[in-house]
């Protein structure tokens, strides 16, 4: 456990523990999510900056809101901003405010989001996409806790807790010189990583059932669950859009369903249209979507060798037997492909 996490007092720690079970709104029983929950509860009571990382739709904003809701700042504002979505010439005034007449269109004095979030939490979303000039200004504000409205001589002290999120690899961006290392360290006092849904095991079923209930309630429908085939498809799908995508899929299915169970035909058609590579062992399916793999083992099992053989066959079939293209797609040399084809008795 990181030693850089400081809990402000034992009382606060106890208080957080007390409210924890009831208040933490994010679903998840998987070890990875339990770890996130444990850390989030620990740091909620502090004023520490937190960097939340994870693919799109993994719940970064929801986690930021949860941390705020569990913090002593909960009755103060939570202000979320995606600075990269604001035109560059307006970013500074949006974040730090401006004085009347500071630029054309500045018809009156205006507070920026740092001041709007006063005594509360400022959530800097998509931090990895901020321009170098804004990064400098953010760093200064975070280091000094002082801001200056555009066109204003005076400085103002601000009391905000900063949470930041990104779906990009900031370490890599720092290496490439696209993100300031000092700002990275300033934000990364504690890092919480939200794993992709496909790494959260049985949580998928928990999400499916919870969202099914939620959408049924909303649309006043009575659906008791998913039939076997739909469930098998939904639990083997890889969800590149993570929880947001799963939510949309269930919503779609609830709108489409005519029976009291969700069936495969109620699911969005794109789920069924994915390429399926049938493996040798009857009920086993290997599925490739956007370069990622998913397995539906059905009632069977398959050895790595069988899988490798099937994958090579399927790739060669798809490429009309072109061995050098197949080797490239499989990421192996032509001679390795040739050796494996011989080993598995694959003839083309
Ligand atoms: N653990 C969870 N429990 C319940 N709902 C969740 C959970 N995680 C995410 N969600 C829901 O999934 C959706 C996407 O979450 P959110 O907007 O927080 O993701 P994000 O990581 O910020 O995505 P993006 O990178 O695209 O901005 C929201 O509707 C959110 O309420
Ligand atoms: Mg988000």
mmCIF file of N, CA and C in Angstrom, residues 122-204:
data_model
loop_
_atom_site.group_PDB
_atom_site.id
_atom_site.type_symbol
_atom_site.label_atom_id
_atom_site.label_comp_id
_atom_site.label_asym_id
_atom_site.label_seq_id
_atom_site.Cartn_x
_atom_site.Cartn_y
_atom_site.Cartn_z
ATOM 1 N N UNK A 122 -12.639 19.854 -8.143
ATOM 2 C CA UNK A 122 -12.568 20.147 -9.575
ATOM 3 C C UNK A 122 -12.104 18.882 -10.282
ATOM 4 N N UNK A 123 -12.905 18.430 -11.236
ATOM 5 C CA UNK A 123 -12.577 17.196 -11.955
ATOM 6 C C UNK A 123 -12.063 17.556 -13.341
ATOM 7 N N UNK A 124 -10.784 17.341 -13.566
ATOM 8 C CA UNK A 124 -10.173 17.650 -14.861
ATOM 9 C C UNK A 124 -10.197 16.391 -15.723
ATOM 10 N N UNK A 125 -11.181 16.340 -16.611
ATOM 11 C CA UNK A 125 -11.382 15.145 -17.426
ATOM 12 C C UNK A 125 -10.479 15.201 -18.658
ATOM 13 N N UNK A 126 -10.127 14.046 -19.190
ATOM 14 C CA UNK A 126 -9.289 13.946 -20.403
ATOM 15 C C UNK A 126 -8.036 14.814 -20.261
ATOM 16 N N UNK A 127 -7.393 14.700 -19.117
ATOM 17 C CA UNK A 127 -6.232 15.563 -18.847
ATOM 18 C C UNK A 127 -5.102 15.318 -19.843
ATOM 19 N N UNK A 128 -5.035 14.100 -20.383
ATOM 20 C CA UNK A 128 -3.969 13.767 -21.335
ATOM 21 C C UNK A 128 -4.077 14.530 -22.646
ATOM 22 N N UNK A 129 -5.217 15.150 -22.888
ATOM 23 C CA UNK A 129 -5.418 15.866 -24.150
ATOM 24 C C UNK A 129 -5.240 17.373 -24.022
ATOM 25 N N UNK A 130 -4.781 17.850 -22.857
ATOM 26 C CA UNK A 130 -4.663 19.305 -22.710
ATOM 27 C C UNK A 130 -3.401 19.828 -23.405
ATOM 28 N N UNK A 131 -3.531 21.038 -23.910
ATOM 29 C CA UNK A 131 -2.425 21.623 -24.675
ATOM 30 C C UNK A 131 -1.266 21.975 -23.746
ATOM 31 N N UNK A 132 -0.049 22.072 -24.306
ATOM 32 C CA UNK A 132 1.114 22.408 -23.466
ATOM 33 C C UNK A 132 0.922 23.731 -22.718
ATOM 34 N N UNK A 133 0.300 24.719 -23.356
ATOM 35 C CA UNK A 133 0.186 26.011 -22.663
ATOM 36 C C UNK A 133 -0.784 25.907 -21.486
ATOM 37 N N UNK A 134 -1.847 25.127 -21.647
ATOM 38 C CA UNK A 134 -2.773 24.968 -20.521
ATOM 39 C C UNK A 134 -2.122 24.141 -19.404
ATOM 40 N N UNK A 135 -1.297 23.180 -19.804
ATOM 41 C CA UNK A 135 -0.605 22.365 -18.792
ATOM 42 C C UNK A 135 0.229 23.257 -17.866
ATOM 43 N N UNK A 136 0.894 24.252 -18.444
ATOM 44 C CA UNK A 136 1.711 25.163 -17.625
ATOM 45 C C UNK A 136 0.826 25.897 -16.628
ATOM 46 N N UNK A 137 -0.315 26.394 -17.128
ATOM 47 C CA UNK A 137 -1.200 27.180 -16.258
ATOM 48 C C UNK A 137 -1.817 26.311 -15.168
ATOM 49 N N UNK A 138 -2.162 25.096 -15.521
ATOM 50 C CA UNK A 138 -2.729 24.194 -14.515
ATOM 51 C C UNK A 138 -1.696 23.882 -13.440
ATOM 52 N N UNK A 139 -0.474 23.627 -13.880
ATOM 53 C CA UNK A 139 0.583 23.306 -12.924
ATOM 54 C C UNK A 139 0.757 24.448 -11.928
ATOM 55 N N UNK A 140 0.783 25.666 -12.465
ATOM 56 C CA UNK A 140 0.982 26.820 -11.584
ATOM 57 C C UNK A 140 -0.155 26.907 -10.567
ATOM 58 N N UNK A 141 -1.385 26.732 -11.052
ATOM 59 C CA UNK A 141 -2.536 26.829 -10.146
ATOM 60 C C UNK A 141 -2.482 25.729 -9.080
ATOM 61 N N UNK A 142 -2.080 24.530 -9.483
ATOM 62 C CA UNK A 142 -2.050 23.427 -8.523
ATOM 63 C C UNK A 142 -0.920 23.596 -7.509
ATOM 64 N N UNK A 143 0.183 24.141 -7.976
ATOM 65 C CA UNK A 143 1.324 24.287 -7.069
ATOM 66 C C UNK A 143 1.150 25.418 -6.083
ATOM 67 N N UNK A 144 0.603 26.523 -6.577
ATOM 68 C CA UNK A 144 0.540 27.703 -5.704
ATOM 69 C C UNK A 144 -0.827 27.868 -5.052
ATOM 70 N N UNK A 145 -1.828 27.155 -5.595
ATOM 71 C CA UNK A 145 -3.211 27.322 -5.129
ATOM 72 C C UNK A 145 -3.679 28.754 -5.322
ATOM 73 N N UNK A 146 -3.034 29.420 -6.266
ATOM 74 C CA UNK A 146 -3.377 30.808 -6.543
ATOM 75 C C UNK A 146 -3.748 30.910 -8.014
ATOM 76 N N UNK A 147 -4.798 31.645 -8.319
ATOM 77 C CA UNK A 147 -5.148 31.841 -9.726
ATOM 78 C C UNK A 147 -5.306 33.334 -10.007
ATOM 79 N N UNK A 148 -5.298 33.646 -11.286
ATOM 80 C CA UNK A 148 -5.465 35.028 -11.688
ATOM 81 C C UNK A 148 -6.470 35.042 -12.843
ATOM 82 N N UNK A 149 -7.530 35.837 -12.686
ATOM 83 C CA UNK A 149 -8.497 35.930 -13.780
ATOM 84 C C UNK A 149 -7.838 36.628 -14.973
ATOM 85 N N UNK A 150 -8.193 36.257 -16.182
ATOM 86 C CA UNK A 150 -7.598 36.876 -17.370
ATOM 87 C C UNK A 150 -7.884 38.385 -17.331
ATOM 88 N N UNK A 151 -6.845 39.171 -17.496
ATOM 89 C CA UNK A 151 -7.006 40.633 -17.514
ATOM 90 C C UNK A 151 -7.049 41.262 -16.140
ATOM 91 N N UNK A 152 -6.841 40.437 -15.122
ATOM 92 C CA UNK A 152 -6.930 40.956 -13.759
ATOM 93 C C UNK A 152 -5.527 40.969 -13.139
ATOM 94 N N UNK A 153 -5.200 42.048 -12.455
ATOM 95 C CA UNK A 153 -3.882 42.124 -11.831
ATOM 96 C C UNK A 153 -3.781 41.276 -10.578
ATOM 97 N N UNK A 154 -4.873 41.188 -9.858
ATOM 98 C CA UNK A 154 -4.826 40.553 -8.523
ATOM 99 C C UNK A 154 -4.836 39.033 -8.580
ATOM 100 N N UNK A 155 -4.268 38.453 -7.544
ATOM 101 C CA UNK A 155 -4.271 36.991 -7.459
ATOM 102 C C UNK A 155 -5.304 36.539 -6.438
ATOM 103 N N UNK A 156 -5.859 35.389 -6.645
ATOM 104 C CA UNK A 156 -6.871 34.864 -5.722
ATOM 105 C C UNK A 156 -6.476 33.475 -5.253
ATOM 106 N N UNK A 157 -6.631 33.278 -3.968
ATOM 107 C CA UNK A 157 -6.335 31.978 -3.391
ATOM 108 C C UNK A 157 -7.542 31.064 -3.619
ATOM 109 N N UNK A 158 -7.322 29.880 -4.112
ATOM 110 C CA UNK A 158 -8.462 28.972 -4.284
ATOM 111 C C UNK A 158 -8.236 27.682 -3.493
ATOM 112 N N UNK A 159 -9.324 27.182 -2.912
ATOM 113 C CA UNK A 159 -9.248 25.935 -2.165
ATOM 114 C C UNK A 159 -10.045 24.893 -2.931
ATOM 115 N N UNK A 160 -9.353 24.158 -3.799
ATOM 116 C CA UNK A 160 -10.052 23.091 -4.525
ATOM 117 C C UNK A 160 -9.259 21.793 -4.430
ATOM 118 N N UNK A 161 -9.999 20.715 -4.411
ATOM 119 C CA UNK A 161 -9.358 19.412 -4.500
ATOM 120 C C UNK A 161 -9.449 18.996 -5.958
ATOM 121 N N UNK A 162 -8.318 18.559 -6.500
ATOM 122 C CA UNK A 162 -8.303 18.239 -7.920
ATOM 123 C C UNK A 162 -8.250 16.736 -8.152
ATOM 124 N N UNK A 163 -9.200 16.278 -8.972
ATOM 125 C CA UNK A 163 -9.176 14.893 -9.437
ATOM 126 C C UNK A 163 -9.020 14.975 -10.949
ATOM 127 N N UNK A 164 -8.196 14.117 -11.527
ATOM 128 C CA UNK A 164 -8.009 14.167 -12.974
ATOM 129 C C UNK A 164 -8.220 12.779 -13.554
ATOM 130 N N UNK A 165 -8.639 12.724 -14.806
ATOM 131 C CA UNK A 165 -8.855 11.418 -15.441
ATOM 132 C C UNK A 165 -8.314 11.414 -16.854
ATOM 133 N N UNK A 166 -7.928 10.233 -17.280
ATOM 134 C CA UNK A 166 -7.479 10.088 -18.667
ATOM 135 C C UNK A 166 -7.617 8.640 -19.116
ATOM 136 N N UNK A 167 -7.877 8.473 -20.419
ATOM 137 C CA UNK A 167 -7.841 7.100 -20.942
ATOM 138 C C UNK A 167 -6.550 6.887 -21.724
ATOM 139 N N UNK A 168 -5.630 7.858 -21.608
ATOM 140 C CA UNK A 168 -4.371 7.725 -22.324
ATOM 141 C C UNK A 168 -3.255 7.331 -21.354
ATOM 142 N N UNK A 169 -2.171 6.829 -21.914
ATOM 143 C CA UNK A 169 -1.053 6.392 -21.097
ATOM 144 C C UNK A 169 -0.154 7.604 -20.835
ATOM 145 N N UNK A 170 -0.340 8.231 -19.677
ATOM 146 C CA UNK A 170 0.390 9.481 -19.404
ATOM 147 C C UNK A 170 1.894 9.268 -19.332
ATOM 148 N N UNK A 171 2.307 8.115 -18.819
ATOM 149 C CA UNK A 171 3.747 7.847 -18.727
ATOM 150 C C UNK A 171 4.357 7.882 -20.131
ATOM 151 N N UNK A 172 3.635 7.282 -21.067
ATOM 152 C CA UNK A 172 4.090 7.266 -22.454
ATOM 153 C C UNK A 172 4.095 8.692 -23.023
ATOM 154 N N UNK A 173 3.044 9.459 -22.698
ATOM 155 C CA UNK A 173 2.970 10.844 -23.195
ATOM 156 C C UNK A 173 4.114 11.683 -22.616
ATOM 157 N N UNK A 174 4.448 11.419 -21.358
ATOM 158 C CA UNK A 174 5.574 12.139 -20.745
ATOM 159 C C UNK A 174 6.863 11.783 -21.491
ATOM 160 N N UNK A 175 7.031 10.488 -21.762
ATOM 161 C CA UNK A 175 8.236 10.035 -22.475
ATOM 162 C C UNK A 175 8.343 10.705 -23.832
ATOM 163 N N UNK A 176 7.192 10.857 -24.495
ATOM 164 C CA UNK A 176 7.208 11.454 -25.834
ATOM 165 C C UNK A 176 7.266 12.973 -25.788
ATOM 166 N N UNK A 177 7.282 13.536 -24.586
ATOM 167 C CA UNK A 177 7.357 14.983 -24.445
ATOM 168 C C UNK A 177 6.029 15.689 -24.697
ATOM 169 N N UNK A 178 4.923 14.932 -24.660
ATOM 170 C CA UNK A 178 3.626 15.555 -24.931
ATOM 171 C C UNK A 178 2.873 15.914 -23.660
ATOM 172 N N UNK A 179 3.382 15.450 -22.531
ATOM 173 C CA UNK A 179 2.746 15.816 -21.269
ATOM 174 C C UNK A 179 3.833 16.166 -20.271
ATOM 175 N N UNK A 180 3.644 17.275 -19.559
ATOM 176 C CA UNK A 180 4.681 17.739 -18.632
ATOM 177 C C UNK A 180 4.849 16.751 -17.480
ATOM 178 N N UNK A 181 6.095 16.404 -17.240
ATOM 179 C CA UNK A 181 6.378 15.447 -16.177
ATOM 180 C C UNK A 181 6.006 16.032 -14.808
ATOM 181 N N UNK A 182 6.278 17.345 -14.609
ATOM 182 C CA UNK A 182 5.981 17.947 -13.298
ATOM 183 C C UNK A 182 4.477 17.949 -13.015
ATOM 184 N N UNK A 183 3.685 18.160 -14.064
ATOM 185 C CA UNK A 183 2.231 18.131 -13.879
ATOM 186 C C UNK A 183 1.768 16.696 -13.602
ATOM 187 N N UNK A 184 2.389 15.758 -14.300
ATOM 188 C CA UNK A 184 2.066 14.347 -14.070
ATOM 189 C C UNK A 184 2.289 13.981 -12.595
ATOM 190 N N UNK A 185 3.447 14.351 -12.050
ATOM 191 C CA UNK A 185 3.731 14.021 -10.650
ATOM 192 C C UNK A 185 2.782 14.726 -9.696
ATOM 193 N N UNK A 186 2.427 15.942 -10.033
ATOM 194 C CA UNK A 186 1.527 16.737 -9.195
ATOM 195 C C UNK A 186 0.145 16.052 -9.123
ATOM 196 N N UNK A 187 -0.299 15.498 -10.258
ATOM 197 C CA UNK A 187 -1.623 14.872 -10.292
ATOM 198 C C UNK A 187 -1.605 13.437 -9.776
ATOM 199 N N UNK A 188 -0.479 12.783 -9.981
ATOM 200 C CA UNK A 188 -0.392 11.353 -9.741
ATOM 201 C C UNK A 188 0.010 11.014 -8.308
ATOM 202 N N UNK A 189 -0.415 11.812 -7.343
ATOM 203 C CA UNK A 189 -0.071 11.518 -5.948
ATOM 204 C C UNK A 189 -0.628 10.139 -5.597
ATOM 205 N N UNK A 190 -1.858 9.920 -5.997
ATOM 206 C CA UNK A 190 -2.463 8.591 -5.885
ATOM 207 C C UNK A 190 -3.034 8.272 -7.255
ATOM 208 N N UNK A 191 -2.827 7.060 -7.710
ATOM 209 C CA UNK A 191 -3.430 6.683 -8.987
ATOM 210 C C UNK A 191 -4.433 5.557 -8.758
ATOM 211 N N UNK A 192 -5.619 5.742 -9.329
ATOM 212 C CA UNK A 192 -6.610 4.666 -9.267
ATOM 213 C C UNK A 192 -6.865 4.199 -10.685
ATOM 214 N N UNK A 193 -6.642 2.920 -10.930
ATOM 215 C CA UNK A 193 -6.850 2.399 -12.275
ATOM 216 C C UNK A 193 -8.121 1.572 -12.320
ATOM 217 N N UNK A 194 -8.996 1.924 -13.236
ATOM 218 C CA UNK A 194 -10.213 1.138 -13.411
ATOM 219 C C UNK A 194 -9.972 0.114 -14.513
ATOM 220 N N UNK A 195 -10.009 -1.150 -14.170
ATOM 221 C CA UNK A 195 -9.712 -2.173 -15.180
ATOM 222 C C UNK A 195 -10.832 -2.256 -16.211
ATOM 223 N N UNK A 196 -10.497 -2.711 -17.427
ATOM 224 C CA UNK A 196 -11.565 -2.890 -18.405
ATOM 225 C C UNK A 196 -12.550 -3.957 -17.926
ATOM 226 N N UNK A 197 -13.773 -3.848 -18.390
ATOM 227 C CA UNK A 197 -14.822 -4.769 -17.942
ATOM 228 C C UNK A 197 -14.447 -6.229 -18.206
ATOM 229 N N UNK A 198 -13.766 -6.467 -19.338
ATOM 230 C CA UNK A 198 -13.436 -7.863 -19.679
ATOM 231 C C UNK A 198 -12.465 -8.491 -18.668
ATOM 232 N N UNK A 199 -11.879 -7.661 -17.787
ATOM 233 C CA UNK A 199 -10.990 -8.218 -16.748
ATOM 234 C C UNK A 199 -11.662 -8.243 -15.380
ATOM 235 N N UNK A 200 -12.996 -8.083 -15.387
ATOM 236 C CA UNK A 200 -13.655 -8.014 -14.075
ATOM 237 C C UNK A 200 -14.489 -9.254 -13.764
ATOM 238 N N UNK A 201 -14.229 -10.350 -14.471
ATOM 239 C CA UNK A 201 -14.869 -11.637 -14.168
ATOM 240 C C UNK A 201 -16.372 -11.559 -14.070
ATOM 241 N N UNK A 202 -16.898 -12.062 -12.935
ATOM 242 C CA UNK A 202 -18.355 -12.167 -12.781
ATOM 243 C C UNK A 202 -19.069 -10.837 -12.664
ATOM 244 N N UNK A 203 -18.316 -9.760 -12.553
ATOM 245 C CA UNK A 203 -18.967 -8.447 -12.479
ATOM 246 C C UNK A 203 -19.856 -8.208 -13.701
ATOM 247 N N UNK A 204 -19.508 -8.818 -14.831
ATOM 248 C CA UNK A 204 -20.330 -8.638 -16.034
ATOM 249 C C UNK A 204 -21.776 -9.051 -15.742
#
